[in-house]
Amino acid sequence: MTLRLRPTIRLRPTIPLFPLPETVIFPGMTIPLYIFEERYKQMVKDCLNNQPRLVIV
């Protein structure tokens, strides 16, 4: 009897991206953000409540 195993598929977690065009941010730097678009307001709210990470690009 031959045992056949299916390959394991590892899914990467979804990490929200917040775009800041024409902005340079260095480690440890603090910048004020004015978030006015509803989709980004909701994303930040979700991150503060549930998500451990937010990536600023």
Short mmCIF file of C-alpha atoms in Angstrom, two decimals:
data_model
loop_
_atom_site.label_atom_id
_atom_site.label_comp_id
_atom_site.label_asym_id
_atom_site.label_seq_id
_atom_site.Cartn_x
_atom_site.Cartn_y
_atom_site.Cartn_z
CA MET A 1 0.00 0.00 0.00
CA THR A 2 1.41 3.37 -1.04
CA LEU A 3 0.63 6.48 0.96
CA ARG A 4 0.41 9.63 -1.15
CA LEU A 5 0.63 12.95 0.58
CA ARG A 6 -0.64 16.19 -0.83
CA PRO A 7 1.81 19.09 -0.83
CA THR A 8 1.21 21.59 1.94
CA ILE A 9 0.27 25.05 0.78
CA ARG A 10 1.30 27.81 3.17
CA LEU A 11 -0.69 30.98 2.77
CA ARG A 12 0.94 34.26 3.65
CA PRO A 13 -1.03 36.54 5.93
CA THR A 14 -2.57 39.62 4.41
CA ILE A 15 -0.79 42.80 5.45
CA PRO A 16 -2.50 46.14 4.76
CA LEU A 17 -0.55 48.67 2.69
CA PHE A 18 -0.84 52.41 3.21
CA PRO A 19 0.61 54.37 0.27
CA LEU A 20 2.48 57.62 0.93
CA PRO A 21 3.75 58.84 -2.45
CA GLU A 22 6.73 61.20 -2.49
CA THR A 23 7.44 60.57 1.21
CA VAL A 24 10.65 59.23 2.70
CA ILE A 25 10.38 57.62 6.13
CA PHE A 26 13.38 56.47 8.15
CA PRO A 27 13.32 53.94 11.02
CA GLY A 28 12.20 55.54 14.27
CA MET A 29 10.79 58.56 12.45
CA THR A 30 7.37 59.94 13.41
CA ILE A 31 5.13 61.71 10.89
CA PRO A 32 1.57 63.00 11.31
CA LEU A 33 -0.99 61.38 9.03
CA TYR A 34 -4.22 63.00 7.87
CA ILE A 35 -6.38 60.06 6.83
CA PHE A 36 -9.54 61.19 5.05
CA GLU A 37 -10.45 58.52 2.48
CA GLU A 38 -13.02 56.09 3.88
CA ARG A 39 -11.17 52.97 2.72
CA TYR A 40 -7.98 54.06 4.51
CA LYS A 41 -9.89 55.19 7.61
CA GLN A 42 -11.46 51.73 7.79
CA MET A 43 -8.10 50.03 7.20
CA VAL A 44 -6.46 51.97 10.04
CA LYS A 45 -9.41 51.26 12.33
CA ASP A 46 -9.17 47.53 11.53
CA CYS A 47 -5.42 47.59 12.16
CA LEU A 48 -5.81 49.28 15.52
CA ASN A 49 -8.47 46.76 16.57
CA ASN A 50 -7.28 43.46 15.06
CA GLN A 51 -4.25 43.54 12.80
CA PRO A 52 -0.78 43.55 14.35
CA ARG A 53 0.89 45.21 11.34
CA LEU A 54 0.47 48.00 8.85
CA VAL A 55 2.98 48.62 6.06
CA ILE A 56 3.56 52.17 4.84
CA VAL A 57 4.89 52.34 1.29
#
